Tab-separated table of C-alpha atoms in Angstrom:
chain	number	residue	atom	x	y	z
A	9	MET	CA	-0.300	0.123	0.022
A	10	SER	CA	0.678	3.281	-0.748
A	11	LEU	CA	2.126	6.465	1.818
A	12	ASN	CA	-0.789	8.209	0.046
A	13	LYS	CA	-3.330	5.063	-0.210
A	14	ALA	CA	-2.614	4.798	3.835
A	15	VAL	CA	-3.228	8.541	4.943
A	16	LEU	CA	-6.426	8.670	2.295
A	17	ASP	CA	-8.533	5.146	3.519
A	18	ILE	CA	-8.008	6.922	7.051
A	19	ARG	CA	-9.713	9.924	5.961
A	20	ASN	CA	-12.311	8.455	4.653
A	21	ARG	CA	-12.788	6.090	7.814
A	22	GLN	CA	-12.838	9.873	9.825
A	23	LYS	CA	-16.819	10.970	10.193
A	24	VAL	CA	-17.141	14.833	10.281
A	25	LYS	CA	-19.895	16.725	11.634
A	26	PRO	CA	-21.799	19.446	9.667
A	27	SER	CA	-21.141	22.970	10.235
A	28	ARG	CA	-22.154	26.520	9.296
A	29	SER	CA	-20.932	27.778	6.442
A	30	ASP	CA	-20.956	31.056	6.923
A	31	GLU	CA	-18.921	30.967	9.709
A	32	PRO	CA	-15.493	30.813	9.703
A	33	ALA	CA	-13.846	27.609	10.832
A	34	ALA	CA	-11.586	29.225	14.096
A	35	VAL	CA	-9.964	33.314	13.575
A	36	TRP	CA	-7.983	33.977	17.293
A	37	THR	CA	-5.725	36.702	17.866
A	38	GLY	CA	-1.718	37.394	19.372
A	39	LYS	CA	1.648	38.588	18.063
A	40	ASP	CA	3.918	38.150	14.933
A	41	LEU	CA	6.888	40.631	14.396
A	42	LEU	CA	6.544	42.954	11.577
A	43	GLY	CA	9.977	43.677	10.825
A	44	THR	CA	11.219	44.396	14.291
A	45	GLU	CA	8.332	45.622	15.931
A	46	GLN	CA	5.977	43.372	17.501
A	47	VAL	CA	2.367	43.706	16.266
A	48	ASP	CA	-1.457	42.973	16.970
A	49	THR	CA	-2.450	39.826	14.872
A	50	ILE	CA	-5.659	38.613	13.657
A	51	THR	CA	-5.783	34.506	11.835
A	52	ILE	CA	-8.258	33.800	9.970
A	53	ILE	CA	-8.977	29.799	8.464
A	54	PHE	CA	-12.218	30.397	6.462
A	55	LYS	CA	-14.562	26.839	6.062
A	56	THR	CA	-13.908	26.676	1.924
A	57	SER	CA	-14.638	23.720	-0.463
A	58	GLY	CA	-10.823	21.989	0.978
A	59	CYS	CA	-7.179	21.845	0.011
A	60	TRP	CA	-7.334	19.908	-2.887
A	61	TRP	CA	-4.392	17.577	-2.609
A	62	GLY	CA	-6.295	17.041	0.861
A	63	LYS	CA	-9.195	15.057	-1.196
A	64	ALA	CA	-6.408	12.544	-2.993
A	65	GLY	CA	-5.261	12.444	0.301
A	66	GLY	CA	-2.842	15.044	1.707
A	67	CYS	CA	0.240	14.532	3.892
A	68	THR	CA	0.548	12.194	6.971
A	69	MET	CA	0.641	14.976	9.704
A	70	CYS	CA	-2.374	17.484	9.013
A	71	GLY	CA	-6.197	17.122	10.257
A	72	TYR	CA	-6.491	20.304	8.804
A	73	VAL	CA	-9.141	18.355	6.366
A	74	TYR	CA	-11.560	18.446	7.988
A	75	ASP	CA	-12.381	21.783	8.780
A	76	SER	CA	-13.372	21.586	5.673
A	77	ALA	CA	-16.717	22.951	4.621
A	78	GLN	CA	-19.030	19.592	3.515
A	79	THR	CA	-20.908	21.954	0.666
A	80	ALA	CA	-19.280	24.628	-1.161
A	81	PRO	CA	-19.537	28.252	0.077
A	82	SER	CA	-20.929	30.633	-1.639
A	83	ASP	CA	-19.193	33.769	-2.305
A	84	ASP	CA	-21.599	35.353	0.520
A	85	ASP	CA	-21.060	32.751	2.781
A	86	LEU	CA	-17.296	33.343	2.699
A	87	MET	CA	-17.979	37.606	2.460
A	88	ALA	CA	-20.237	36.449	5.660
A	89	GLN	CA	-17.440	34.222	7.459
A	90	LEU	CA	-14.926	37.715	6.845
A	91	SER	CA	-17.045	39.613	8.535
A	92	ARG	CA	-17.942	37.807	11.915
A	93	ALA	CA	-14.187	36.913	11.492
A	94	MET	CA	-13.279	41.253	10.952
A	95	ARG	CA	-14.947	41.650	14.979
A	96	LYS	CA	-12.311	40.691	16.581
A	97	ALA	CA	-9.755	42.890	15.157
A	98	SER	CA	-12.772	45.764	16.620
A	99	ASP	CA	-10.180	46.927	19.227
A	100	PHE	CA	-6.853	47.318	17.100
A	101	GLU	CA	-4.943	50.516	16.398
A	102	THR	CA	-2.727	49.047	13.410
A	103	PHE	CA	-3.324	44.503	13.118
A	104	MET	CA	-1.586	41.784	10.089
A	105	VAL	CA	-4.944	39.242	8.839
A	106	LYS	CA	-3.444	37.021	8.475
A	107	ILE	CA	-5.225	33.831	6.315
A	108	PHE	CA	-5.225	30.576	6.124
A	109	THR	CA	-7.709	28.089	4.100
A	110	SER	CA	-6.429	24.149	5.243
A	111	GLY	CA	-5.643	24.367	1.767
A	112	SER	CA	-4.989	26.956	-0.822
A	113	PHE	CA	-6.172	30.793	-0.542
A	114	LEU	CA	-4.911	31.458	-3.652
A	115	ASP	CA	-6.567	28.321	-5.791
A	116	THR	CA	-9.063	29.621	-7.178
A	117	ASN	CA	-11.796	25.862	-6.364
A	118	GLU	CA	-10.862	27.419	-2.716
A	119	ILE	CA	-11.448	31.093	-3.382
A	120	PRO	CA	-12.788	32.432	-6.656
A	121	LEU	CA	-11.001	34.880	-7.659
A	122	GLU	CA	-14.246	38.136	-7.121
A	123	VAL	CA	-14.042	36.593	-4.026
A	124	ARG	CA	-10.293	37.006	-3.581
A	125	HIS	CA	-10.679	40.436	-4.903
A	126	ARG	CA	-13.411	41.692	-2.623
A	127	ILE	CA	-11.255	40.775	0.013
A	128	LEU	CA	-8.059	42.121	-0.165
A	129	SER	CA	-9.905	45.079	-1.154
A	130	GLU	CA	-11.861	45.041	2.250
A	131	LEU	CA	-8.304	44.701	3.849
A	132	ASP	CA	-6.710	46.976	2.113
A	133	ALA	CA	-9.055	49.988	2.721
A	134	ASP	CA	-8.921	49.138	6.254
A	135	GLU	CA	-6.396	51.746	7.121
A	136	ARG	CA	-5.457	49.624	9.701
A	137	VAL	CA	-3.833	46.510	8.027
A	138	VAL	CA	-0.625	47.357	7.779
A	139	LYS	CA	-0.011	43.520	6.176
A	140	VAL	CA	-1.073	40.340	4.973
A	141	LEU	CA	-0.922	37.377	5.271
A	142	ALA	CA	-1.829	34.184	3.083
A	143	GLU	CA	-0.948	31.442	2.597
A	144	THR	CA	-1.370	28.619	-0.107
A	145	ARG	CA	0.944	25.719	-1.875
A	146	PRO	CA	3.048	26.115	-4.307
A	147	GLU	CA	1.188	25.050	-7.390
A	148	PHE	CA	-0.406	28.238	-7.470
A	149	VAL	CA	1.800	30.329	-6.673
A	150	THR	CA	2.626	32.472	-10.074
A	151	GLU	CA	3.770	36.002	-11.771
A	152	GLU	CA	0.349	36.440	-12.942
A	153	SER	CA	-1.718	35.498	-9.325
A	154	VAL	CA	1.578	37.085	-7.221
A	155	LYS	CA	0.957	40.922	-8.868
A	156	ASP	CA	-2.591	39.895	-8.944
A	157	CYS	CA	-3.102	39.609	-5.305
A	158	VAL	CA	0.146	43.171	-4.816
A	159	SER	CA	-2.136	45.770	-7.077
A	160	THR	CA	-5.063	44.483	-5.015
A	161	LEU	CA	-3.745	44.997	-2.256
A	162	LYS	CA	-2.659	48.566	-3.423
A	163	ASN	CA	-1.371	50.163	0.085
A	164	THR	CA	-1.098	47.269	2.008
A	165	ALA	CA	1.744	44.495	2.614
A	166	PHE	CA	1.797	40.250	1.361
A	167	GLU	CA	3.085	38.025	2.656
A	168	VAL	CA	3.134	34.402	0.111
A	169	ALA	CA	3.306	31.737	3.351
A	170	MET	CA	4.042	28.079	1.816
A	171	GLY	CA	4.680	24.898	4.377
A	172	LEU	CA	8.263	24.067	2.558
A	173	GLU	CA	8.476	21.561	5.594
A	174	THR	CA	11.747	20.743	4.771
A	175	SER	CA	13.934	20.555	1.760
A	176	SER	CA	15.047	16.745	1.620
A	177	ASP	CA	12.910	15.729	-1.552
A	178	THR	CA	13.088	11.891	-0.442
A	179	ILE	CA	11.498	13.348	3.309
A	180	ARG	CA	8.564	15.633	2.241
A	181	LYS	CA	7.724	12.363	-0.214
A	182	GLN	CA	7.895	9.211	2.303
A	183	SER	CA	7.334	10.799	5.326
A	184	ILE	CA	4.915	13.155	5.100
A	185	ASN	CA	3.079	12.777	1.241
A	186	LYS	CA	3.561	17.325	0.812
A	187	GLY	CA	2.689	17.062	-2.818
A	188	PHE	CA	5.282	19.087	-5.029
A	189	THR	CA	9.451	19.378	-4.501
A	190	PHE	CA	12.014	21.893	-3.823
A	191	LYS	CA	11.827	22.870	-6.705
A	192	ASN	CA	8.104	23.173	-6.960
A	193	PHE	CA	8.954	26.082	-3.498
A	194	THR	CA	11.796	27.759	-4.685
A	195	ASP	CA	10.201	28.929	-8.326
A	196	ALA	CA	7.510	30.003	-6.503
A	197	ALA	CA	9.115	31.901	-4.022
A	198	THR	CA	10.834	33.721	-6.168
A	199	ALA	CA	7.777	34.663	-8.754
A	200	ALA	CA	6.279	35.701	-4.437
A	201	ARG	CA	9.543	37.490	-4.192
A	202	ALA	CA	10.003	38.786	-7.951
A	203	ASN	CA	6.329	40.516	-7.943
A	204	GLY	CA	6.290	42.212	-4.878
A	205	ALA	CA	5.722	40.364	-2.526
A	206	THR	CA	7.836	38.712	0.689
A	207	VAL	CA	8.163	34.770	1.833
A	208	LYS	CA	7.156	33.123	4.638
A	209	SER	CA	7.997	29.386	4.846
A	210	TYR	CA	6.714	27.166	6.990
A	211	LEU	CA	9.094	23.875	9.078
A	212	MET	CA	7.235	20.736	10.294
A	213	LEU	CA	10.506	19.509	13.171
A	214	LYS	CA	9.650	15.695	13.806
A	215	PRO	CA	7.440	14.471	10.550
A	216	LEU	CA	7.216	10.101	10.782
A	217	PHE	CA	10.093	7.903	10.164
A	218	LEU	CA	13.216	9.761	11.715
A	219	SER	CA	14.956	9.731	14.232
A	220	GLU	CA	14.969	13.456	16.873
A	221	LYS	CA	19.389	13.837	15.352
A	222	GLU	CA	17.965	12.719	11.450
A	223	ALA	CA	14.977	15.918	12.564
A	224	LEU	CA	17.152	17.913	14.992
A	225	GLU	CA	19.613	18.266	11.696
A	226	ASP	CA	17.246	18.375	8.802
A	227	ILE	CA	15.781	21.333	9.976
A	228	VAL	CA	18.950	23.142	10.196
A	229	LYS	CA	20.092	22.161	6.900
A	230	THR	CA	16.029	23.805	5.589
A	231	VAL	CA	17.370	27.239	6.964
A	232	ARG	CA	19.937	26.320	4.793
A	233	ASP	CA	19.354	25.700	2.287
A	234	ALA	CA	16.300	27.489	1.246
A	235	ALA	CA	17.669	31.203	3.340
A	236	GLU	CA	17.316	32.206	-0.108
A	237	TYR	CA	14.157	32.139	-1.191
A	238	SER	CA	12.679	33.069	2.772
A	239	ASP	CA	11.597	36.742	4.699
A	240	THR	CA	11.014	34.547	7.259
A	241	PHE	CA	10.626	31.008	9.183
A	242	SER	CA	9.222	29.944	11.436
A	243	ILE	CA	9.274	26.082	12.142
A	244	ASN	CA	6.000	23.944	13.947
A	245	LEU	CA	6.546	21.185	15.218
A	246	CYS	CA	4.872	18.319	14.580
A	247	ASN	CA	1.127	17.030	16.711
A	248	VAL	CA	-0.496	14.515	16.377
A	249	GLN	CA	-3.773	15.830	15.409
A	250	ARG	CA	-6.961	13.401	15.103
A	251	GLY	CA	-7.532	11.568	11.450
A	252	THR	CA	-4.202	12.058	10.788
A	253	PHE	CA	-1.490	8.953	9.515
A	254	VAL	CA	0.650	10.008	12.558
A	255	GLU	CA	-1.430	9.487	14.967
A	256	TYR	CA	-2.642	6.182	14.153
A	257	LEU	CA	1.131	5.605	14.613
A	258	TRP	CA	1.572	7.536	17.550
A	259	GLU	CA	-1.643	4.961	19.609
A	260	ARG	CA	0.807	1.395	17.668
A	261	LYS	CA	3.389	4.109	19.975
A	262	GLN	CA	5.671	4.111	16.631
A	263	TYR	CA	5.359	8.111	17.137
A	264	ARG	CA	6.673	10.634	19.540
A	265	PRO	CA	6.836	14.109	19.144
A	266	PRO	CA	9.661	16.198	19.172
A	267	TRP	CA	11.149	17.191	21.906
A	268	LEU	CA	11.517	20.716	23.191
A	269	TRP	CA	14.703	20.690	23.908
A	270	SER	CA	15.409	19.864	19.712
A	271	ILE	CA	14.001	23.707	18.705
A	272	VAL	CA	15.515	25.059	20.872
A	273	ASP	CA	18.597	23.471	20.505
A	274	ILE	CA	17.581	25.448	16.551
A	275	LEU	CA	16.727	27.935	16.897
A	276	GLN	CA	19.627	28.206	18.727
A	277	ARG	CA	22.654	27.195	16.011
A	278	THR	CA	20.181	28.657	13.058
A	279	LYS	CA	20.360	32.395	14.739
A	280	LYS	CA	24.044	32.253	15.809
A	281	GLU	CA	23.942	31.398	11.560
A	282	PHE	CA	21.701	33.972	10.216
A	283	PRO	CA	21.723	36.229	12.454
A	284	ASP	CA	18.997	39.024	10.143
A	285	MET	CA	16.821	36.363	9.698
A	286	ILE	CA	13.548	36.154	11.678
A	287	ILE	CA	13.251	32.930	12.910
A	288	THR	CA	10.330	31.800	14.746
A	289	SER	CA	8.736	28.453	16.247
A	290	ASP	CA	5.267	28.521	18.505
A	291	PRO	CA	5.001	25.202	19.923
A	292	VAL	CA	1.385	23.846	19.983
A	293	GLY	CA	0.260	21.584	22.529
A	294	ALA	CA	3.626	22.066	24.304
A	295	GLY	CA	3.467	19.460	27.329
A	296	SER	CA	0.936	17.663	26.394
A	297	LYS	CA	0.755	13.717	25.560
A	298	ARG	CA	-0.122	15.174	21.246
A	299	GLY	CA	2.253	17.663	21.778
A	300	PRO	CA	6.151	18.390	21.730
A	301	ARG	CA	7.143	18.470	25.441
A	302	ASN	CA	9.712	17.346	28.210
A	303	CYS	CA	9.300	16.799	31.696
A	304	ARG	CA	6.523	17.728	33.381
A	305	GLU	CA	8.686	20.452	35.239
A	306	CYS	CA	10.100	22.185	32.488
A	307	SER	CA	7.949	21.925	29.650
A	308	HIS	CA	5.928	24.499	29.682
A	309	ALA	CA	8.803	26.806	30.909
A	310	VAL	CA	10.691	25.852	27.527
A	311	ALA	CA	7.862	26.634	24.915
A	312	ASP	CA	7.043	29.690	26.708
A	313	ALA	CA	10.958	30.619	26.646
A	314	ILE	CA	10.621	29.315	22.178
A	315	ARG	CA	7.787	31.563	21.642
A	316	LEU	CA	9.386	34.731	23.826
A	317	PHE	CA	12.298	34.379	21.575
A	318	SER	CA	9.863	34.365	18.886
A	319	LEU	CA	8.610	37.715	19.577
A	320	THR	CA	12.549	39.302	20.308
A	321	GLN	CA	14.047	37.277	18.465
A	322	ASP	CA	16.955	37.579	21.908
A	323	LEU	CA	19.367	34.878	22.625
A	324	SER	CA	19.139	34.853	25.214
A	325	CYS	CA	15.920	34.145	26.343
A	326	LEU	CA	16.585	30.396	25.144
A	327	GLU	CA	20.548	30.709	26.541
A	328	HIS	CA	19.527	29.898	31.051
A	329	LEU	CA	16.380	27.409	30.913
A	330	SER	CA	17.433	23.936	32.774
A	331	CYS	CA	16.407	20.642	33.477
A	332	ASP	CA	17.763	17.270	34.864
A	333	CYS	CA	15.251	15.542	30.798
A	334	LYS	CA	18.249	17.874	28.557
A	335	ASP	CA	20.725	14.667	29.954
A	336	LEU	CA	18.356	11.946	29.178
A	337	TRP	CA	17.527	14.333	25.821
A	338	GLU	CA	20.500	14.187	24.503
A	339	GLN	CA	21.217	10.239	25.191
A	340	VAL	CA	17.887	10.446	22.921
A	341	LEU	CA	20.068	12.009	19.725
A	342	GLU	CA	22.313	9.845	20.585
A	343	LEU	CA	20.783	5.968	20.584
A	344	ASP	CA	17.968	6.936	19.199
A	345	ASP	CA	18.514	6.075	15.617
A	346	HIS	CA	20.085	2.689	17.122
A	347	SER	CA	16.636	1.610	17.848
A	348	PHE	CA	15.572	0.175	14.860
A	349	GLY	CA	12.554	2.670	13.978
A	350	SER	CA	10.743	2.240	17.412
A	351	PRO	CA	11.107	5.449	18.735
A	352	ILE	CA	12.543	5.951	22.602
A	353	LEU	CA	9.566	7.223	23.983
A	354	ASP	CA	9.071	8.223	27.333
């Protein structure tokens, strides 16, 4: 059985509750960096017809496919989702808008071109919005699509965000089942930057079938490989989402989410090597069984330090972290490669 078929079989067994098509899948506020300054953000996950790749099987770790609408929302539904989401930003003086669809904002099968224009025009007309970020797969990032977004956002900065995950085509295919190559990403990033957009690259720490050491070194290498094509890196730590192939193996004790010590090491090494690059990480679910973690005593403190570094880019946030479990993590790095496919669990 192919990896894609295994992922698709799991997806087809899931039961998804119907939900309103005029409400976004999720919306929340937070903080991010705009250059060197912190800025308020609102993140909107539009409920669309869904990621085309997710419908075909999709990525081994992604449960966001279940946020899709059961029936394709109308144009008015999508605009209603925007209106409902923007209420969360009513008290902001200036802010950044991050647009996700659990697929691709630039895929006109998810967001029709006319609706894209309406969304971006409405955001551009709001003088408080200083930047719009939109996530998309690289196959939809063309000279034409980027020019279209930049010209619609006349007075507002535009950033294309792509889930590169890794610069290794082997890992992306055999561990993640991502469905594109590193060259697809570099071509898309080059087109985006040549036509007025910046690029945010999402990386994935510890997809399936990698030891802790292999996963750590892969991210360091990926930052080096993708730095010339990226303005910002956001390193996601793999967690166990429901209805995924990752969950299937995790339930059978064949997968452990990454250690927080690994991302601390990655941030220290990559920021020293690329001091002018914005490199961030938000360890979602840190300390939980399904999330990245160290031990019970230090997981939350270390996760908080990682988030503080991400907002300040100040390596001193990570300098004085310590715990007895760090010795165990170092042993895992040394021994995990020799455990013949069975991860060293807690």
